[in-house]
């Protein structure tokens, strides 16, 4: 046995090398079988150099597949470092029909809910795979649930609810302009939330019997489903076999997905929800494993549970992205970390929702977050995340409707800062539907034209609904899935989203990597960013104000065009006096109000009447460029503007 001890079970030179932390157990065995065969028990012994670890070595046939499980004086348990987990049943189904009459075998399946570990081969051909390494300022993030993204029949994929399903949607993802996928938990976890599974004696410290231990089949009750995977028992080294088209090939399927996404310039970021009790060394090893074995590009983490300082300074992890709600700058040195450390900007969501629906006292906060791309850390902005209303539901429901969760509508967020636009839920009233569409477009406009990296939640680009459920954590149904509607409305919203992303990518002024100060420190004649009221150059941040303009100076973004965003969240129309600049004029680009027709004239003093709850964008053109029609600008940015 070599002196180098790696926790878990690994295949090396025709043998299996086993190492299991000893957390007070008197003895430990490994039960091994060929796939579909009978169990054979092998005794493990405390290592001569490391007595706190049980070790062993077993000669095996490299051409065969093996499954294993651990046994100690306190019960059976799964290897916490399993690289692949085998389940005897379907996703979300508890195995009830224990055919084995041998009590010993029955105990094994009861303790682990029928799951066992599998020995995985590492022979994948990465074909010169490279990380895209997208700068944070250029990121367009898209967050999705692997199963929920394609499980509905309307997704029209051959392998619904799987990693392959994501690959089948690659052309769609690319057509939106996405650069980065953020995957909700897709490592192996126990989705049967009412049943404990014996996993990882090393970190648990003790092995407990599961609730189904030795119970008769007909007495095992149904379980609620943890569809999302947050807070679930995790086997953090294994991709979730229930998300694979062929569970026995889940590792290869996950790697193939990453390789394919990388080949088209798309990053893969995994959301890891580590439960309490895991050691810092375990978490560090786990992150290294996903980076080295699966080439993932970053992680979204609960920074209160992970050793951020160790991760940020680790040689294997120093080039990957870390996303979290907040970071302690004192622990991370003084260097610029904006392309590595990214703050998930919760404040953007609440502030923008309140401002969009017309709440008072929001303008000062809006002016701050719209320009904030981070000083030392990057910023990830979003108006919708998994734990809340979809974007469609933000403007369709005043209250949560979580009855399907079975918790008497007491779960989920109570304050959503949403507005139903006059009618709660579904309606056929055209006036209400038109207003909802405009509100969605307003939200998308502020998301994609603000500084900081935008994150879109899957389905929001075409108005996906969860039917008012703002916490569908247990809903493996249409309340938790993406339903790929092909309606005219869905197509309109999708094209509008694509146009905004294209506009952002085309003009660096919307994704400036430099921090914006509101000053003209380069003496261009205008600040890098300036705010205006209905009267140019006079911002109105008063409590009841609901209108403002944002002028982005292209001279501070590699000589990009300059743009003016006029925002009216009031329920009344307002006339804006546009700011004058040199000898040029403002040209209309688009409006979120489908029927608006700009009345701008090429004159020294330009005015525009902005309809209620509407956002309009203008581009500044010098006099020598006046012959360029607005339609040419729209075509370049792929903006589809409806005209009367």
Coordinates of C-alpha atoms in Angstrom, one line a residue:
X1 CA 0.0 0.0 0.0
X2 CA 1.4 3.4 -1.0
X3 CA 2.0 6.0 1.7
X4 CA -0.2 8.6 -0.2
X5 CA -3.7 8.2 1.1
X6 CA -6.6 9.6 -0.9
X7 CA -10.0 9.4 0.9
X8 CA -12.6 7.4 -1.0
X9 CA -12.3 4.6 -3.5
X10 CA -10.0 4.9 -6.6
X11 CA -8.9 2.5 -9.3
X12 CA -5.2 2.3 -9.8
X13 CA -3.0 -0.2 -11.6
X14 CA -5.7 -2.9 -11.6
X15 CA -6.6 -2.5 -8.0
X16 CA -9.0 -0.6 -5.9
X17 CA -7.4 1.6 -3.2
X18 CA -9.8 2.3 -0.3
X19 CA -9.5 4.9 2.4
X20 CA -12.3 5.7 5.0
X21 CA -11.9 8.2 7.8
X22 CA -12.4 6.5 11.2
X23 CA -14.8 8.6 13.3
X24 CA -15.0 6.4 16.4
X25 CA -16.0 3.2 14.6
X26 CA -14.7 0.0 16.0
X27 CA -14.3 -1.6 12.6
X28 CA -15.1 -1.0 8.9
X29 CA -15.6 -3.2 5.9
X30 CA -16.2 -2.6 2.2
X31 CA -18.9 -4.7 0.4
X32 CA -18.0 -5.1 -3.2
X33 CA -19.8 -6.6 -6.2
X34 CA -19.6 -6.7 -9.9
X35 CA -22.5 -4.9 -11.5
X36 CA -25.5 -7.1 -11.0
X37 CA -23.6 -9.7 -9.0
X38 CA -23.4 -10.8 -5.3
X39 CA -21.8 -8.8 -2.5
X40 CA -18.4 -9.9 -1.2
X41 CA -17.1 -8.5 2.1
X42 CA -13.5 -7.2 2.5
X43 CA -12.2 -6.1 5.9
X44 CA -10.5 -2.8 6.2
X45 CA -7.8 -2.0 8.8
X46 CA -6.4 1.1 10.4
X47 CA -3.5 2.4 8.3
X48 CA -0.1 1.9 9.7
X49 CA 0.9 5.5 9.2
X50 CA -2.5 7.0 9.6
X51 CA -4.4 5.1 12.2
X52 CA -7.4 7.4 12.0
X53 CA -8.1 6.1 8.5
X54 CA -9.3 2.6 7.5
X55 CA -7.5 1.4 4.3
X56 CA -7.4 -1.5 2.0
X57 CA -6.4 -2.7 -1.5
X58 CA -8.4 -5.1 -3.6
X59 CA -7.3 -6.6 -6.9
X60 CA -10.0 -6.2 -9.6
X61 CA -10.6 -6.7 -13.3
X62 CA -10.2 -3.4 -15.1
X63 CA -12.7 -4.4 -17.8
X64 CA -15.5 -4.9 -15.3
X65 CA -17.8 -2.4 -13.4
X66 CA -18.0 -2.5 -9.7
X67 CA -20.3 -1.2 -7.0
X68 CA -19.6 -0.9 -3.3
X69 CA -20.9 0.2 0.0
X70 CA -19.3 0.5 3.5
X71 CA -20.3 -1.3 6.7
X72 CA -19.2 -0.5 10.2
X73 CA -20.4 -1.5 13.7
X74 CA -23.1 1.2 13.5
X75 CA -24.6 0.4 10.1
X76 CA -24.2 0.7 6.4
X77 CA -23.3 3.9 4.6
X78 CA -22.4 5.3 1.2
X79 CA -19.0 6.7 0.5
X80 CA -19.2 10.5 1.0
X81 CA -16.7 10.8 -1.9
X82 CA -18.5 8.6 -4.3
X83 CA -17.8 9.6 -7.9
X84 CA -21.0 8.0 -9.1
X85 CA -24.1 6.9 -7.2
X86 CA -26.4 4.1 -8.4
X87 CA -30.0 4.2 -7.5
X88 CA -32.3 1.2 -8.0
X89 CA -35.4 3.4 -8.7
X90 CA -36.5 6.3 -10.7
X91 CA -35.9 10.0 -9.8
X92 CA -38.1 11.0 -6.9
X93 CA -39.3 7.4 -6.2
X94 CA -38.6 5.5 -3.0
X95 CA -37.8 1.8 -3.6
X96 CA -40.5 -0.2 -1.8
X97 CA -40.2 -3.6 -3.4
X98 CA -37.2 -5.1 -1.5
X99 CA -37.0 -8.5 -3.2
X100 CA -34.1 -9.7 -1.2
X101 CA -35.3 -11.9 1.7
X102 CA -31.9 -12.0 3.2
X103 CA -32.1 -9.6 6.2
X104 CA -28.4 -8.5 5.7
X105 CA -29.2 -7.4 2.1
X106 CA -32.4 -5.8 3.3
X107 CA -30.5 -3.7 5.8
X108 CA -28.1 -2.4 3.2
X109 CA -30.9 -1.1 1.0
X110 CA -32.9 0.3 3.9
X111 CA -30.0 2.2 5.4
X112 CA -29.2 3.9 2.1
X113 CA -32.6 4.1 0.4
X114 CA -31.4 1.6 -2.2
X115 CA -28.4 3.7 -3.3
X116 CA -24.9 2.3 -3.6
X117 CA -21.6 3.8 -4.9
X118 CA -20.0 2.9 -8.2
X119 CA -16.3 2.8 -9.1
X120 CA -15.8 5.3 -12.0
X121 CA -13.2 5.2 -14.7
X122 CA -11.4 8.4 -15.7
X123 CA -10.8 8.0 -19.3
X124 CA -12.7 10.9 -20.9
X125 CA -11.2 12.6 -24.0
X126 CA -11.4 16.3 -23.4
X127 CA -10.0 17.1 -26.9
X128 CA -7.9 20.1 -25.9
X129 CA -10.7 21.7 -23.9
X130 CA -10.2 25.3 -22.9
X131 CA -12.0 27.5 -20.4
X132 CA -13.7 30.5 -22.0
X133 CA -12.6 32.8 -19.2
X134 CA -15.2 35.5 -19.8
X135 CA -14.5 38.8 -18.1
X136 CA -17.2 39.7 -15.6
X137 CA -18.2 42.8 -17.5
X138 CA -18.9 40.7 -20.6
X139 CA -20.9 38.0 -18.8
X140 CA -24.5 37.3 -19.7
X141 CA -25.5 34.7 -17.1
X142 CA -28.5 32.3 -17.5
X143 CA -29.6 30.3 -14.4
X144 CA -31.4 27.0 -14.9
X145 CA -32.5 23.8 -13.2
X146 CA -31.2 20.9 -15.1
X147 CA -34.3 18.8 -14.9
X148 CA -36.8 21.6 -15.0
X149 CA -35.3 23.3 -18.0
X150 CA -36.3 20.6 -20.5
X151 CA -38.5 18.0 -18.8
X152 CA -41.7 19.4 -20.2
X153 CA -42.8 17.9 -23.5
X154 CA -42.9 21.4 -25.1
X155 CA -39.0 21.5 -24.9
X156 CA -39.0 19.2 -27.9
X157 CA -35.7 17.5 -26.9
X158 CA -35.0 13.8 -27.2
X159 CA -33.6 13.6 -23.7
X160 CA -35.8 15.7 -21.5
X161 CA -34.7 16.7 -18.0
X162 CA -31.0 15.8 -18.5
X163 CA -27.6 17.1 -19.2
X164 CA -28.0 16.0 -22.8
X165 CA -31.2 18.0 -22.9
X166 CA -29.1 21.2 -22.2
X167 CA -26.9 20.2 -25.0
X168 CA -29.9 19.9 -27.3
X169 CA -30.9 23.4 -26.4
X170 CA -27.4 24.8 -27.0
X171 CA -28.4 26.6 -30.3
X172 CA -31.2 28.3 -28.4
X173 CA -28.9 29.3 -25.6
X174 CA -26.3 30.7 -28.0
X175 CA -29.0 32.6 -30.0
X176 CA -29.9 34.5 -26.8
X177 CA -26.3 35.6 -26.5
X178 CA -25.7 33.8 -23.2
X179 CA -22.0 33.5 -22.1
X180 CA -22.4 31.7 -18.7
X181 CA -24.7 29.0 -17.4
X182 CA -25.4 28.8 -13.7
X183 CA -26.7 25.4 -12.8
X184 CA -28.8 24.8 -9.7
X185 CA -27.6 21.9 -7.6
X186 CA -26.8 19.0 -10.0
X187 CA -24.4 17.0 -7.9
X188 CA -25.9 13.8 -6.3
X189 CA -28.4 14.6 -3.5
X190 CA -31.2 12.9 -1.8
X191 CA -34.4 14.3 -3.2
X192 CA -36.5 12.3 -0.8
X193 CA -36.5 14.9 1.9
X194 CA -38.4 12.9 4.6
X195 CA -35.8 10.1 4.7
X196 CA -32.3 10.2 6.1
X197 CA -29.7 8.3 4.1
X198 CA -26.5 7.1 5.6
X199 CA -23.8 9.1 3.8
X200 CA -20.3 9.8 4.8
X201 CA -19.3 8.4 8.2
X202 CA -16.2 10.6 8.0
X203 CA -18.0 14.0 8.3
X204 CA -21.2 12.8 10.0
X205 CA -19.3 11.4 12.9
X206 CA -21.9 8.8 13.4
X207 CA -24.2 6.6 11.2
X208 CA -27.9 6.7 11.9
X209 CA -30.5 4.2 10.7
X210 CA -32.8 5.6 8.0
X211 CA -36.5 5.8 8.6
X212 CA -37.2 2.8 6.4
X213 CA -34.8 0.5 8.1
X214 CA -36.4 -3.0 8.3
X215 CA -39.9 -1.6 7.7
X216 CA -42.4 -3.7 5.9
X217 CA -43.0 -2.5 2.3
X218 CA -46.6 -1.6 2.8
X219 CA -45.8 0.6 5.8
X220 CA -43.3 2.9 4.1
X221 CA -45.1 6.3 3.7
X222 CA -44.7 8.7 0.7
X223 CA -42.1 11.4 0.8
X224 CA -42.1 15.0 -0.2
X225 CA -39.7 15.9 -3.0
X226 CA -36.7 18.3 -2.8
X227 CA -36.9 19.3 -6.4
X228 CA -34.3 22.1 -6.1
X229 CA -31.7 20.2 -4.0
X230 CA -31.0 23.0 -1.5
X231 CA -30.5 21.7 2.1
X232 CA -30.5 18.1 0.9
X233 CA -28.1 15.4 1.9
X234 CA -25.4 15.7 -0.7
X235 CA -22.9 13.3 -2.3
X236 CA -20.8 16.2 -3.5
X237 CA -18.3 14.4 -5.7
X238 CA -20.9 12.8 -8.0
X239 CA -23.0 14.4 -10.7
X240 CA -26.7 13.6 -10.2
X241 CA -27.5 10.3 -12.0
X242 CA -31.2 11.3 -12.1
X243 CA -30.3 14.1 -14.5
X244 CA -28.6 11.8 -17.0
X245 CA -30.2 10.2 -20.0
X246 CA -28.2 7.1 -19.1
X247 CA -27.5 7.1 -15.3
X248 CA -24.7 4.6 -15.6
X249 CA -22.9 7.1 -17.9
X250 CA -23.7 10.2 -15.9
X251 CA -20.0 11.2 -15.5
X252 CA -19.3 11.1 -19.2
X253 CA -22.6 12.9 -20.0
X254 CA -21.7 15.8 -17.6
X255 CA -18.2 16.1 -19.1
X256 CA -19.6 16.0 -22.6
X257 CA -21.9 18.8 -21.8
X258 CA -19.1 20.9 -20.3
X259 CA -16.9 20.2 -23.3
X260 CA -19.6 21.2 -25.8
X261 CA -20.5 24.4 -23.9
X262 CA -16.8 25.4 -23.8
X263 CA -16.4 24.7 -27.5
X264 CA -19.0 27.4 -28.1
X265 CA -17.6 29.9 -25.6
X266 CA -20.0 29.3 -22.7
X267 CA -18.9 28.9 -19.1
X268 CA -20.4 26.5 -16.6
X269 CA -20.9 27.6 -13.0
X270 CA -22.2 25.1 -10.4
X271 CA -24.3 26.1 -7.4
X272 CA -23.0 24.2 -4.4
X273 CA -25.1 24.1 -1.3
X274 CA -22.9 22.6 1.4
X275 CA -24.7 21.5 4.5
X276 CA -23.4 22.3 8.0
X277 CA -20.9 20.0 9.5
X278 CA -18.6 19.6 6.4
X279 CA -15.0 20.4 7.1
X280 CA -13.0 23.1 5.2
X281 CA -10.6 20.5 3.8
X282 CA -13.6 18.5 2.5
X283 CA -15.0 21.5 0.7
X284 CA -11.6 22.6 -0.7
X285 CA -11.0 19.0 -2.0
X286 CA -14.5 19.0 -3.5
X287 CA -14.1 22.3 -5.4
X288 CA -10.7 21.2 -6.7
X289 CA -12.2 17.9 -7.9
X290 CA -14.9 19.6 -10.0
X291 CA -12.4 22.0 -11.5
X292 CA -9.9 19.3 -12.4
X293 CA -12.1 16.4 -13.2
X294 CA -15.1 18.2 -14.8
X295 CA -13.5 21.5 -15.9
X296 CA -16.2 23.7 -14.4
X297 CA -15.5 27.4 -14.5
X298 CA -16.8 28.5 -11.1
X299 CA -19.1 28.1 -8.2
X300 CA -22.0 29.9 -6.6
X301 CA -21.6 29.4 -2.9
X302 CA -23.0 30.3 0.5
X303 CA -19.9 32.1 1.7
X304 CA -20.8 31.7 5.3
X305 CA -20.2 27.9 5.0
X306 CA -17.0 27.8 2.9
X307 CA -13.4 28.9 3.4
X308 CA -13.3 31.8 0.9
X309 CA -9.8 32.9 1.9
X310 CA -8.4 29.4 1.3
X311 CA -10.3 29.0 -2.0
X312 CA -9.2 32.4 -3.3
X313 CA -5.5 31.6 -2.6
X314 CA -5.6 28.0 -3.8
X315 CA -3.3 27.3 -6.8
X316 CA -5.9 25.0 -8.4
X317 CA -8.8 27.4 -7.9
X318 CA -7.2 30.8 -8.3
X319 CA -8.6 31.3 -11.9
X320 CA -12.2 30.2 -11.3
X321 CA -15.1 32.4 -10.5
X322 CA -16.7 32.5 -7.1
X323 CA -20.2 34.0 -6.7
X324 CA -21.7 34.8 -3.3
X325 CA -23.9 37.3 -1.5
X326 CA -21.1 39.1 0.2
X327 CA -17.3 38.7 0.8
X328 CA -15.0 40.0 3.5
X329 CA -12.5 42.2 1.6
X330 CA -10.1 42.1 4.5
X331 CA -9.6 38.4 4.0
X332 CA -8.9 38.6 0.3
X333 CA -6.1 41.2 0.1
X334 CA -6.1 44.5 -1.8
X335 CA -5.9 43.3 -5.4
X336 CA -8.6 43.9 -8.0
X337 CA -10.7 40.7 -7.9
X338 CA -13.6 41.7 -10.1
X339 CA -13.1 38.9 -12.6
X340 CA -12.8 36.2 -9.9
X341 CA -15.0 37.3 -6.9
X342 CA -18.5 38.2 -7.8
X343 CA -21.2 39.6 -5.4
X344 CA -24.7 38.3 -6.1
X345 CA -26.5 41.6 -5.9
X346 CA -29.7 40.9 -4.0
X347 CA -30.3 44.7 -3.6
X348 CA -30.7 45.1 -7.3
X349 CA -33.8 42.8 -7.3
X350 CA -35.7 44.5 -4.6
X351 CA -34.8 48.0 -5.5
X352 CA -35.7 47.6 -9.2
X353 CA -39.0 45.8 -8.5
X354 CA -40.1 48.5 -6.1
X355 CA -39.1 51.3 -8.5
X356 CA -40.7 49.6 -11.5
X357 CA -44.1 49.2 -9.8
X358 CA -44.0 52.9 -8.8
X359 CA -43.0 52.9 -5.1
X360 CA -41.9 56.2 -3.7
X361 CA -38.4 56.9 -2.5
X362 CA -36.5 54.6 -4.8
X363 CA -34.6 56.9 -7.2
X364 CA -31.5 57.5 -5.2
X365 CA -31.0 53.8 -4.7
X366 CA -31.7 53.1 -8.4
X367 CA -29.1 55.7 -9.5
X368 CA -26.5 53.9 -7.3
X369 CA -27.1 50.3 -8.5
X370 CA -27.5 51.2 -12.1
X371 CA -23.9 52.4 -12.3
X372 CA -22.3 49.9 -9.9
X373 CA -20.1 47.4 -11.6
X374 CA -18.0 46.9 -8.5
X375 CA -14.8 48.4 -7.2
X376 CA -12.9 45.4 -6.0
X377 CA -15.4 42.6 -6.7
X378 CA -17.7 42.0 -9.6
X379 CA -21.5 42.4 -9.5
X380 CA -24.1 39.9 -10.6
X381 CA -27.5 41.7 -11.1
X382 CA -30.8 40.0 -11.3
X383 CA -34.5 40.8 -10.9
X384 CA -35.5 37.1 -10.6
X385 CA -33.8 34.2 -9.0
X386 CA -35.1 30.6 -8.3
X387 CA -36.5 31.5 -4.9
X388 CA -39.3 33.9 -5.9
X389 CA -41.7 34.8 -8.6
X390 CA -40.8 34.4 -12.2
X391 CA -40.6 37.7 -14.1
X392 CA -44.0 37.1 -15.6
X393 CA -45.4 36.4 -12.1
X394 CA -43.8 39.6 -10.7
X395 CA -46.3 41.5 -12.8
X396 CA -49.2 39.1 -12.5
X397 CA -49.6 38.4 -8.8
X398 CA -49.7 40.6 -5.7
X399 CA -49.5 37.7 -3.4
X400 CA -47.8 34.2 -3.3
X401 CA -50.0 31.2 -4.3
X402 CA -48.0 28.3 -2.9
X403 CA -50.9 26.0 -2.0
X404 CA -49.5 23.2 -4.0
X405 CA -46.5 23.0 -1.7
X406 CA -48.6 21.5 1.1
X407 CA -47.6 24.1 3.7
X408 CA -50.9 26.1 3.8
X409 CA -49.3 28.9 1.7
X410 CA -47.0 29.9 4.7
X411 CA -43.8 29.1 2.9
X412 CA -41.9 31.3 0.5
X413 CA -41.2 34.9 0.5
X414 CA -44.0 37.1 1.8
X415 CA -42.8 40.5 0.5
X416 CA -42.2 40.1 -3.2
X417 CA -42.5 43.8 -4.3
X418 CA -44.7 42.6 -7.1
X419 CA -47.8 44.1 -8.8
X420 CA -50.6 42.3 -10.7
X421 CA -51.3 45.2 -13.0
X422 CA -54.9 45.3 -11.9
X423 CA -56.0 41.6 -11.9
X424 CA -54.6 38.8 -9.8
X425 CA -53.4 35.9 -12.0
X426 CA -54.6 34.9 -15.4
X427 CA -56.7 37.2 -17.5
X428 CA -57.8 37.8 -21.0
X429 CA -58.1 41.6 -20.7
X430 CA -56.0 43.1 -23.4
X431 CA -55.3 46.3 -21.5
X432 CA -53.9 44.4 -18.5
X433 CA -51.9 42.0 -20.7
X434 CA -50.3 44.9 -22.7
X435 CA -49.3 46.6 -19.4
X436 CA -47.8 43.4 -18.1
X437 CA -45.7 43.0 -21.3
X438 CA -44.5 46.6 -21.0
X439 CA -43.6 46.0 -17.3
X440 CA -41.6 42.9 -18.2
X441 CA -39.8 44.8 -21.0
X442 CA -39.0 47.6 -18.6
X443 CA -37.5 45.1 -16.1
X444 CA -35.4 43.5 -18.9
X445 CA -34.2 46.9 -20.1
X446 CA -33.0 48.0 -16.7
X447 CA -31.4 44.6 -16.1
X448 CA -29.4 44.4 -19.4
X449 CA -28.5 48.1 -19.7
X450 CA -27.3 48.6 -16.2
X451 CA -23.6 48.2 -15.3
X452 CA -22.6 44.8 -13.7
X453 CA -23.2 41.4 -15.1
X454 CA -26.9 40.5 -15.7
X455 CA -28.4 37.1 -14.8
X456 CA -31.5 35.9 -16.5
X457 CA -33.6 33.1 -14.9
X458 CA -34.5 30.4 -17.5
X459 CA -37.9 31.1 -19.1
X460 CA -38.1 34.7 -18.1
X461 CA -37.1 35.7 -21.6
X462 CA -40.5 34.5 -22.9
X463 CA -42.8 34.9 -19.9
X464 CA -42.7 31.5 -18.3
X465 CA -45.0 31.3 -15.3
X466 CA -45.0 29.2 -12.1
X467 CA -48.7 30.1 -11.6
X468 CA -48.0 32.4 -8.7
X469 CA -45.9 29.9 -6.7
X470 CA -42.9 31.8 -5.4
X471 CA -41.3 28.8 -3.8
X472 CA -41.8 25.7 -6.0
X473 CA -38.9 23.8 -4.2
X474 CA -41.0 20.6 -4.2
X475 CA -42.8 21.0 -7.5
X476 CA -41.6 18.6 -10.1
X477 CA -44.4 19.8 -12.4
X478 CA -45.4 22.8 -14.4
X479 CA -45.2 25.0 -11.4
X480 CA -41.5 24.3 -11.2
X481 CA -40.6 23.7 -14.9
X482 CA -40.0 25.8 -17.9
X483 CA -42.9 25.4 -20.3
X484 CA -41.8 26.3 -23.8
X485 CA -44.8 28.2 -25.1
X486 CA -44.8 29.3 -28.7
X487 CA -47.4 32.1 -28.4
X488 CA -47.0 35.4 -30.2
X489 CA -46.4 37.1 -26.8
X490 CA -43.6 34.6 -25.9
X491 CA -42.0 35.2 -29.3
X492 CA -42.2 39.0 -28.9
X493 CA -40.6 38.9 -25.4
X494 CA -37.9 36.5 -26.5
X495 CA -36.9 38.7 -29.5
X496 CA -36.9 41.8 -27.3
X497 CA -34.5 40.0 -24.8
X498 CA -32.2 38.9 -27.6
X499 CA -32.2 42.5 -28.9
X500 CA -31.2 43.9 -25.5
X501 CA -28.4 41.4 -25.1
X502 CA -27.1 42.2 -28.6
X503 CA -27.2 45.9 -27.9
X504 CA -25.3 45.4 -24.7
X505 CA -22.6 43.3 -26.5
X506 CA -22.3 45.8 -29.3
X507 CA -21.8 48.8 -27.1
X508 CA -19.2 48.7 -24.3
X509 CA -20.8 51.7 -22.6
X510 CA -23.4 49.3 -21.2
X511 CA -20.7 46.9 -19.8
X512 CA -17.9 49.2 -18.9
X513 CA -15.1 47.4 -17.0
X514 CA -14.1 50.7 -15.4
X515 CA -15.8 51.9 -12.2
X516 CA -18.1 54.8 -13.0
X517 CA -17.7 57.8 -10.7
X518 CA -20.1 60.4 -12.1
X519 CA -17.1 62.7 -12.9
X520 CA -15.3 63.9 -16.0
X521 CA -11.9 62.9 -14.8
X522 CA -10.6 62.6 -18.4
X523 CA -11.9 66.1 -19.5
X524 CA -14.1 64.9 -22.3
X525 CA -16.7 67.6 -21.6
X526 CA -19.2 65.2 -19.9
X527 CA -19.1 62.9 -16.9
X528 CA -18.7 59.1 -17.5
X529 CA -22.3 58.8 -16.3
X530 CA -24.9 61.5 -15.4
X531 CA -28.4 61.5 -14.1
X532 CA -31.2 63.8 -15.3
X533 CA -34.8 64.7 -14.4
X534 CA -37.5 65.7 -16.8
X535 CA -35.3 68.8 -17.1
X536 CA -31.9 68.0 -18.5
X537 CA -28.9 68.1 -16.1
X538 CA -31.3 68.5 -13.1
X539 CA -31.8 65.1 -11.5
X540 CA -34.8 64.8 -9.2
X541 CA -34.3 62.4 -6.4
X542 CA -37.2 63.6 -4.3
X543 CA -39.4 61.1 -2.5
X544 CA -42.2 61.1 -5.0
X545 CA -40.2 61.3 -8.1
X546 CA -40.7 58.4 -10.6
X547 CA -38.8 59.7 -13.6
X548 CA -35.2 60.0 -14.5
X549 CA -32.7 59.9 -17.3
X550 CA -29.3 58.2 -17.5
X551 CA -26.6 59.5 -19.9
X552 CA -23.7 57.1 -20.6
X553 CA -20.7 58.9 -22.1
X554 CA -19.1 56.7 -24.7
X555 CA -15.8 58.4 -24.5
X556 CA -15.2 56.5 -21.2
X557 CA -15.9 53.2 -22.9
X558 CA -13.3 53.0 -25.7
X559 CA -15.1 55.7 -27.8
X560 CA -18.4 53.8 -27.8
X561 CA -21.6 55.7 -28.8
X562 CA -23.2 57.7 -26.1
X563 CA -26.7 56.7 -25.0
X564 CA -29.5 58.3 -23.1
X565 CA -32.0 56.1 -21.2
X566 CA -35.3 57.9 -20.3
X567 CA -37.3 56.1 -17.6
X568 CA -40.9 56.9 -16.6
X569 CA -42.4 54.5 -14.0
X570 CA -45.2 56.9 -13.2
X571 CA -48.8 56.2 -14.3
X572 CA -48.9 59.5 -16.2
X573 CA -47.0 60.6 -19.2
X574 CA -44.1 63.1 -18.8
X575 CA -42.2 65.3 -21.2
X576 CA -38.4 65.2 -21.0
X577 CA -36.0 67.9 -22.2
X578 CA -33.1 66.0 -23.6
X579 CA -29.5 67.1 -22.7
X580 CA -27.6 69.0 -25.4
X581 CA -24.2 68.0 -26.4
X582 CA -21.8 69.8 -28.9
X583 CA -23.4 70.0 -32.4
X584 CA -25.2 66.7 -32.7
X585 CA -28.6 65.4 -31.8
X586 CA -30.3 62.4 -30.1
X587 CA -31.8 59.7 -32.3
X588 CA -34.5 57.3 -31.1
X589 CA -33.5 53.6 -30.8
X590 CA -36.4 51.8 -29.1
X591 CA -39.2 52.0 -26.6
X592 CA -40.8 49.4 -24.3
X593 CA -44.2 50.9 -25.3
X594 CA -45.0 49.0 -28.5
X595 CA -47.1 51.8 -30.1
X596 CA -44.9 54.8 -29.4
X597 CA -43.6 56.8 -32.3
X598 CA -40.8 59.2 -31.5
X599 CA -41.5 62.9 -32.3
X600 CA -37.8 64.0 -31.9
X601 CA -36.5 66.6 -34.2
X602 CA -32.9 67.3 -35.1
X603 CA -32.8 70.6 -33.2
X604 CA -30.7 72.3 -30.5
X605 CA -33.4 71.7 -27.9
X606 CA -35.0 68.3 -28.2
X607 CA -38.1 67.2 -26.2
X608 CA -39.8 63.9 -26.0
X609 CA -43.1 62.8 -24.4
X610 CA -42.6 59.5 -22.6
X611 CA -45.9 57.5 -22.0
X612 CA -46.8 56.1 -18.6
X613 CA -44.7 53.2 -17.4
X614 CA -42.3 53.3 -20.4
X615 CA -38.6 53.3 -21.0
X616 CA -37.0 54.8 -24.2
X617 CA -33.4 54.7 -25.4
X618 CA -31.6 57.2 -27.6
X619 CA -28.2 57.3 -29.2
X620 CA -26.2 60.5 -29.8
X621 CA -25.0 61.3 -33.3
X622 CA -22.7 64.1 -34.3
X623 CA -23.9 66.4 -37.0
X624 CA -21.8 64.6 -39.7
X625 CA -23.6 61.4 -39.0
X626 CA -27.1 62.9 -39.2
X627 CA -27.8 61.1 -42.5
X628 CA -27.8 57.8 -40.6
X629 CA -31.3 56.8 -40.1
X630 CA -32.5 55.4 -36.7
X631 CA -33.5 52.3 -38.5
X632 CA -29.9 51.6 -39.3
X633 CA -29.0 51.8 -35.6
X634 CA -31.9 49.5 -34.8
X635 CA -30.8 47.0 -37.4
X636 CA -27.3 46.9 -36.0
X637 CA -28.6 46.2 -32.6
X638 CA -31.3 43.9 -33.8
X639 CA -34.0 45.9 -32.1
X640 CA -37.5 45.2 -33.4
X641 CA -39.5 48.4 -32.9
X642 CA -43.2 48.2 -33.5
X643 CA -44.5 51.3 -35.3
X644 CA -48.0 52.7 -35.8

